[in-house]
Coordinates of C-alpha atoms and ligand atoms in Angstrom, one line a residue:
M1 CA -224.8 103.0 37.3
T2 CA -225.2 101.4 41.0
T3 CA -227.1 104.6 41.9
H4 CA -229.2 104.5 38.7
F5 CA -230.2 101.0 39.2
P6 CA -233.5 101.0 41.3
Y7 CA -234.8 103.3 38.9
I8 CA -234.0 101.8 35.8
R9 CA -235.5 98.7 37.9
A10 CA -238.5 100.4 38.2
I11 CA -239.0 101.7 34.6
L12 CA -238.4 98.4 33.3
L13 CA -241.4 96.7 35.7
V14 CA -243.5 99.4 34.4
L15 CA -242.9 98.6 31.0
L16 CA -243.3 95.0 31.3
S17 CA -246.3 95.0 33.3
T18 CA -248.0 97.3 30.7
L19 CA -246.8 95.3 28.1
S20 CA -248.1 92.0 29.7
I21 CA -251.3 94.1 30.1
H22 CA -251.6 95.1 26.3
M23 CA -250.4 91.3 25.5
S24 CA -252.9 89.6 27.7
A25 CA -255.7 91.7 26.3
Q26 CA -254.2 91.3 22.5
D27 CA -253.7 87.5 23.4
S28 CA -257.2 86.4 24.3
D29 CA -259.8 88.9 23.3
I30 CA -261.3 90.3 19.9
R31 CA -260.8 93.8 20.0
S32 CA -262.8 95.2 16.9
G33 CA -261.2 98.3 15.0
K34 CA -257.4 97.5 16.0
L35 CA -254.8 95.9 14.0
W36 CA -255.1 92.2 13.7
L37 CA -251.7 90.5 13.4
D38 CA -251.6 87.0 12.3
D39 CA -248.6 84.3 13.1
Q40 CA -246.0 86.1 10.8
G41 CA -247.1 89.5 12.9
Q42 CA -249.0 91.3 9.7
H43 CA -252.3 92.7 9.7
I44 CA -254.9 89.9 8.6
N45 CA -255.4 90.3 4.7
A46 CA -259.0 88.6 4.4
H47 CA -261.5 91.3 3.9
G48 CA -265.6 91.1 3.2
G49 CA -264.7 88.0 4.4
G50 CA -266.4 84.4 5.7
I51 CA -265.5 82.1 8.2
L52 CA -266.1 77.9 7.6
Q53 CA -265.6 75.6 10.6
H54 CA -264.4 72.1 9.6
N55 CA -263.2 69.4 11.9
G56 CA -262.4 71.9 14.8
T57 CA -260.7 74.5 12.7
Y58 CA -261.6 77.8 11.6
Y59 CA -261.0 78.8 8.4
W60 CA -261.3 82.5 7.3
Y61 CA -261.7 83.4 3.7
G62 CA -261.3 87.0 2.7
E63 CA -260.3 89.7 0.0
H64 CA -257.0 90.4 0.0
K65 CA -256.3 94.1 -0.6
S66 CA -253.2 96.2 -1.7
D67 CA -251.8 99.1 -0.2
H68 CA -253.2 101.7 -3.5
T69 CA -256.2 99.5 -4.7
S70 CA -259.1 97.4 -4.2
N71 CA -258.9 95.4 -6.8
A72 CA -257.6 91.7 -7.0
L73 CA -253.9 91.9 -7.9
V74 CA -253.4 88.7 -5.7
G75 CA -256.6 86.6 -5.0
V76 CA -258.8 85.3 -1.8
T77 CA -256.6 84.4 1.2
C78 CA -257.0 81.9 4.0
Y79 CA -256.4 81.8 7.8
S80 CA -257.0 79.1 10.0
S81 CA -257.3 79.3 14.1
T82 CA -258.9 76.9 16.5
D83 CA -259.7 80.1 19.1
L84 CA -260.7 82.9 16.6
I85 CA -257.9 84.9 18.4
H86 CA -254.5 83.5 17.0
W87 CA -254.5 82.9 13.0
H88 CA -252.2 81.2 10.7
N89 CA -251.6 82.9 7.5
C90 CA -252.5 79.8 5.4
G91 CA -251.5 82.2 2.1
V92 CA -253.6 82.4 -1.0
A93 CA -256.6 80.3 -1.7
L94 CA -257.4 81.4 -4.9
S95 CA -254.9 82.6 -7.0
M96 CA -255.5 85.4 -10.0
S97 CA -254.8 84.3 -13.1
D98 CA -252.1 85.8 -15.8
R99 CA -253.8 84.8 -18.7
P100 CA -255.4 87.7 -20.6
G101 CA -259.0 87.3 -20.7
S102 CA -259.5 85.2 -17.9
D103 CA -262.5 85.8 -15.9
I104 CA -260.2 86.1 -12.8
E105 CA -257.6 87.9 -14.8
R106 CA -255.2 89.9 -12.1
G107 CA -256.6 93.5 -11.6
C108 CA -260.5 92.2 -11.8
I109 CA -262.3 92.7 -8.7
I110 CA -262.9 89.8 -6.5
E111 CA -265.2 90.5 -3.4
R112 CA -266.9 88.8 -0.3
P113 CA -265.7 85.3 -0.9
K114 CA -267.4 82.6 1.2
V115 CA -266.7 79.0 1.2
I116 CA -268.8 76.2 2.3
Y117 CA -268.1 72.5 2.4
N118 CA -269.8 69.6 0.4
H119 CA -270.4 66.7 2.6
R120 CA -271.7 64.2 -0.3
T121 CA -268.6 65.3 -2.6
G122 CA -266.2 66.2 0.0
K123 CA -265.3 69.4 -1.7
F124 CA -264.7 72.9 -0.3
C125 CA -266.8 75.3 -2.5
M126 CA -266.1 79.1 -2.9
W127 CA -268.6 81.6 -4.2
F128 CA -267.6 85.3 -4.6
H129 CA -268.7 88.4 -6.4
L130 CA -267.0 89.1 -9.6
E131 CA -266.1 92.1 -11.5
L132 CA -264.2 91.6 -14.8
K133 CA -260.8 93.4 -15.3
D134 CA -261.6 97.0 -16.7
Q135 CA -265.4 96.8 -16.7
G136 CA -265.9 98.4 -13.3
Y137 CA -268.8 97.3 -11.7
G138 CA -270.9 96.3 -14.8
A139 CA -270.3 92.6 -15.3
A140 CA -272.0 91.7 -11.8
R141 CA -271.4 88.1 -12.1
Y142 CA -270.7 85.5 -9.5
G143 CA -267.9 83.4 -9.5
V144 CA -267.3 79.8 -8.5
A145 CA -264.0 77.8 -7.5
V146 CA -263.7 74.2 -6.0
S147 CA -260.8 72.4 -3.9
D148 CA -260.2 69.4 -2.0
R149 CA -258.3 70.8 1.0
P150 CA -260.1 73.8 3.2
E151 CA -256.9 76.1 2.6
G152 CA -257.1 75.3 -1.2
P153 CA -255.5 76.0 -4.0
F154 CA -259.1 76.4 -5.5
E155 CA -259.6 75.6 -8.8
F156 CA -261.7 78.8 -10.3
L157 CA -264.5 77.1 -12.5
S158 CA -266.8 79.6 -13.9
S159 CA -268.6 82.8 -13.3
Q160 CA -271.7 84.1 -14.6
R161 CA -274.9 86.4 -14.0
A162 CA -277.4 84.5 -12.1
N163 CA -280.7 82.1 -13.0
P164 CA -280.5 83.2 -16.8
G165 CA -284.3 82.6 -18.1
Q166 CA -285.7 81.9 -14.8
W167 CA -288.4 83.7 -12.9
P168 CA -288.6 84.2 -9.5
T169 CA -290.2 81.0 -7.9
E170 CA -293.5 83.0 -6.4
F171 CA -293.9 84.3 -9.9
D172 CA -297.1 82.4 -10.7
S173 CA -299.2 83.2 -13.7
R174 CA -300.9 86.4 -12.8
A175 CA -297.5 88.0 -11.9
L176 CA -296.0 86.6 -14.9
A177 CA -298.5 88.4 -17.1
I178 CA -298.3 91.7 -14.9
A179 CA -294.4 91.4 -15.5
D180 CA -295.1 91.0 -19.1
T181 CA -296.7 94.5 -19.3
L182 CA -293.5 96.2 -18.0
H183 CA -291.0 98.0 -20.1
I184 CA -287.9 99.3 -18.8
A185 CA -287.9 102.4 -21.4
R186 CA -291.0 104.0 -19.4
Y187 CA -289.0 104.1 -16.0
Q188 CA -286.3 106.4 -16.6
Q189 CA -287.1 108.2 -13.4
W190 CA -286.1 106.1 -10.3
W191 CA -288.2 106.3 -7.0
T192 CA -291.3 107.7 -8.1
P193 CA -294.3 105.5 -6.8
D194 CA -295.0 103.8 -10.2
W195 CA -291.1 103.3 -10.6
Y196 CA -291.5 101.0 -7.1
R197 CA -294.9 99.5 -8.0
A198 CA -292.7 98.3 -11.5
V199 CA -289.6 97.1 -9.5
E200 CA -291.8 95.2 -7.0
C201 CA -293.5 93.6 -10.1
G202 CA -290.3 92.9 -11.8
L203 CA -289.1 95.4 -13.5
F204 CA -285.5 94.7 -13.6
V205 CA -286.0 90.7 -13.0
K206 CA -287.7 91.1 -16.6
R207 CA -285.2 93.4 -17.9
D208 CA -282.1 90.8 -17.0
L209 CA -284.2 87.7 -17.8
E210 CA -282.5 86.8 -20.9
G211 CA -278.8 87.2 -19.7
G212 CA -279.3 86.4 -15.9
Q213 CA -279.6 88.3 -12.8
M214 CA -277.2 90.6 -11.6
S215 CA -275.2 89.3 -8.8
R216 CA -272.9 91.4 -6.3
D217 CA -272.5 91.8 -2.5
M218 CA -273.5 88.1 -1.4
T219 CA -272.9 85.2 1.1
L220 CA -273.7 81.7 1.3
Y221 CA -275.6 79.9 3.7
V222 CA -275.8 75.8 4.3
D223 CA -279.2 75.1 6.3
D224 CA -279.6 72.2 8.8
D225 CA -281.0 69.8 6.0
G226 CA -277.9 70.5 4.1
K227 CA -279.7 72.6 1.2
A228 CA -277.5 75.6 0.4
Y229 CA -278.4 79.0 -0.5
H230 CA -276.5 81.9 -2.4
I231 CA -277.5 85.3 -1.1
Y232 CA -276.8 88.3 -3.2
S233 CA -277.6 91.7 -4.1
S234 CA -279.5 91.8 -7.7
E235 CA -281.4 94.2 -9.6
D236 CA -278.9 96.8 -9.5
N237 CA -278.3 96.5 -6.0
L238 CA -282.2 97.3 -5.6
T239 CA -283.4 93.9 -4.3
L240 CA -281.7 90.7 -2.6
H241 CA -282.4 87.3 -4.3
I242 CA -281.8 84.0 -2.6
A243 CA -281.3 81.1 -5.0
L244 CA -281.1 77.2 -3.8
L245 CA -277.9 75.8 -4.9
T246 CA -277.4 72.3 -6.8
D247 CA -276.9 69.2 -4.4
D248 CA -272.9 69.9 -5.2
Y249 CA -273.3 73.5 -4.3
L250 CA -271.6 74.4 -7.4
H251 CA -274.5 75.8 -9.4
H252 CA -277.6 77.4 -8.9
S253 CA -280.5 75.3 -9.0
D254 CA -284.0 77.0 -10.9
R255 CA -285.1 78.1 -7.5
Y256 CA -284.8 81.6 -6.2
T257 CA -286.9 84.2 -4.5
R258 CA -286.7 87.9 -3.6
V259 CA -286.3 90.0 -0.4
A260 CA -287.3 93.2 -0.2
P261 CA -287.7 94.4 -4.0
A262 CA -286.3 98.1 -4.3
G263 CA -285.3 97.8 -0.5
H264 CA -281.6 98.7 -1.7
N265 CA -279.8 96.2 0.6
E266 CA -276.3 94.8 -0.1
A267 CA -273.7 93.2 2.3
P268 CA -276.3 90.5 3.3
A269 CA -275.1 88.0 6.4
I270 CA -277.7 85.5 7.7
F271 CA -278.3 83.1 10.5
K272 CA -280.9 81.0 11.8
R273 CA -282.1 80.8 15.6
Q274 CA -284.9 78.3 17.1
G275 CA -286.3 78.4 13.5
T276 CA -286.3 81.9 12.6
Y277 CA -284.1 83.1 9.9
W278 CA -282.0 86.6 10.8
M279 CA -280.8 88.5 7.7
I280 CA -278.5 91.4 8.5
T281 CA -277.8 93.8 5.6
S282 CA -276.7 97.4 4.6
G283 CA -278.1 100.0 3.0
C284 CA -276.1 101.1 -0.7
T285 CA -273.5 103.7 0.2
G286 CA -270.3 102.4 -1.4
W287 CA -267.6 102.1 1.5
A288 CA -268.8 104.3 3.5
P289 CA -270.7 102.9 6.6
N290 CA -274.5 103.4 6.7
A291 CA -277.2 102.0 9.3
A292 CA -277.8 98.1 9.7
R293 CA -280.6 96.6 8.5
M294 CA -282.3 93.4 9.6
F295 CA -284.9 91.1 8.3
S296 CA -286.5 87.7 9.8
A297 CA -288.6 84.9 8.3
P298 CA -290.0 81.9 9.1
C299 CA -288.7 80.2 6.2
I300 CA -285.9 80.8 3.8
W301 CA -288.3 81.3 1.0
G302 CA -290.2 84.5 3.2
P303 CA -292.1 86.1 4.2
W304 CA -289.3 88.4 5.1
T305 CA -290.1 91.0 7.4
Q306 CA -288.1 94.2 8.3
H307 CA -287.0 95.2 11.8
P308 CA -285.4 98.2 13.1
N309 CA -281.6 98.4 12.7
P310 CA -280.3 95.8 15.6
C311 CA -277.2 98.0 16.4
I312 CA -277.4 99.8 19.7
G313 CA -275.5 102.6 21.1
P314 CA -272.9 105.2 20.0
R315 CA -272.6 105.1 16.0
A316 CA -275.3 102.5 15.7
D317 CA -276.5 104.5 12.9
K318 CA -273.4 104.0 11.3
T319 CA -272.8 100.1 12.4
F320 CA -269.9 101.0 14.4
G321 CA -268.1 102.6 10.9
G322 CA -268.6 99.1 9.5
Q323 CA -270.8 97.0 7.1
S324 CA -271.9 93.3 7.5
T325 CA -270.5 90.5 6.0
F326 CA -270.7 87.3 7.6
I327 CA -272.5 86.0 10.9
L328 CA -270.7 83.0 12.9
P329 CA -272.5 80.5 14.7
L330 CA -270.3 79.4 18.0
G331 CA -273.3 77.2 19.2
N332 CA -274.7 77.4 22.5
D333 CA -277.1 80.2 21.3
R334 CA -274.2 82.6 20.4
W335 CA -273.2 84.0 17.2
I336 CA -270.7 86.5 16.1
F337 CA -271.6 89.7 13.8
M338 CA -268.8 90.4 11.6
A339 CA -268.3 93.6 9.6
D340 CA -265.5 95.2 7.7
I341 CA -264.4 98.9 8.3
W342 CA -263.5 99.8 4.9
R343 CA -260.5 102.0 4.0
P344 CA -260.4 103.1 0.4
R345 CA -257.6 105.1 0.1
H346 CA -255.5 102.6 1.9
P347 CA -257.4 99.1 1.3
S348 CA -255.0 97.3 2.9
D349 CA -255.5 99.0 6.1
A350 CA -259.2 98.3 6.5
R351 CA -260.3 96.9 9.9
Y352 CA -262.7 94.1 11.4
I353 CA -265.1 94.1 13.5
W354 CA -266.4 91.3 15.5
L355 CA -269.3 91.9 17.9
P356 CA -271.6 89.2 20.0
I357 CA -275.0 88.9 19.1
D358 CA -277.3 89.1 22.2
F359 CA -281.1 88.6 22.2
E360 CA -283.5 91.2 23.5
D361 CA -287.4 90.2 23.2
D362 CA -286.1 87.1 21.1
K363 CA -284.6 89.9 18.7
P364 CA -280.9 90.3 17.9
V365 CA -279.0 93.4 19.0
I366 CA -275.8 94.3 18.6
R367 CA -273.5 96.5 21.2
W368 CA -270.1 98.0 20.6
C369 CA -267.4 96.1 23.2
D370 CA -263.9 97.3 22.8
E371 CA -262.7 93.8 23.9
W372 CA -264.3 90.7 24.2
H373 CA -263.7 87.0 24.7
P374 CA -265.3 84.6 22.1
Ligands
GAL1 C1 -270.0 98.5 -1.0 C2 -270.0 96.7 -1.5 C3 -268.2 96.4 -1.3 C4 -267.9 97.1 -2.4 C5 -268.1 98.4 -2.5 C6 -267.4 99.3 -3.6 O1 -271.1 99.0 -0.8 O2 -270.1 96.2 0.3 O3 -268.7 95.2 -1.4 O4 -268.4 96.5 -3.4 O5 -269.5 98.8 -2.4 O6 -268.0 100.5 -3.4

């Protein structure tokens, strides 16, 4: 025993120092793609999420994913943190309903939940992409829920398609006259020059005018003047819409604009820097990653200009294996780009990518970092 002691001590010291190096990296750094444990030692389950900063605390809302299905069996989860590293599991903020026929019946699809705080009403307002149970991705609705407390429980209010009966704000009488001539039956073949022109002129907007516009991948954005916007993939994921919300943030107003018609963008994430709005999106390849896209505009109503992929370096052409979900402002000209690495065969094991946004020539660029401190 005595003879072995120095060896055992040496081994223990090596083990301890390895552990402490490991822990210090884990304790203060963001390590994209790794397991991120909450205060109960469980991998954080808040996918397609977004973050609300409220009274000095960050609240992270996301999709709870199960081991074998991406459908919503639990609901929208909430985690809180003051340093973006240590996360307290606040539990389920919006629970699925067991009432048959409920819009949010357990087993429906709830994706990309986002929460914003309304200073006038003192309410926390959650919007999410909703697909009704057993209808695949056909319903293409948004859902809204509300709570008096950031961690919930949120009360589900309603779900529907967007802006029924409303043409985009920029459609003047000439554009309306052109849209009037478009008939969906004449455009069975997609991606032809004629079809592109027709989509640009509102072929799908017209198709869905009465029942409301499709609303899938989405985010929310509150501007400096307190006006809030819902940004969502519409028109069969061909075109993004940006819709102004009512002052209570619970409904659409009647104003919306379109971004990149027929551009096939989803996963929108947005921020504003020095008066310029920047939006990062993905292409439409389901759970498989593709190259991020980027747009900018001097005003939220456009015009929106497309720029090259902001990601740089190895695997930049696949957004480092992820898909955008949110951009978190940190203050002092700093933002975090957040993305999901989906694991469709084991959805609960999906991972997170959080990377700093840098600026080169006044344009956002995103580089991979194994570990970094926010
Ligand atoms: C992705 C979308 C996800 C989810 C998935 C389903 O493109 O961003 O939120 O809807 O498709 O295949």
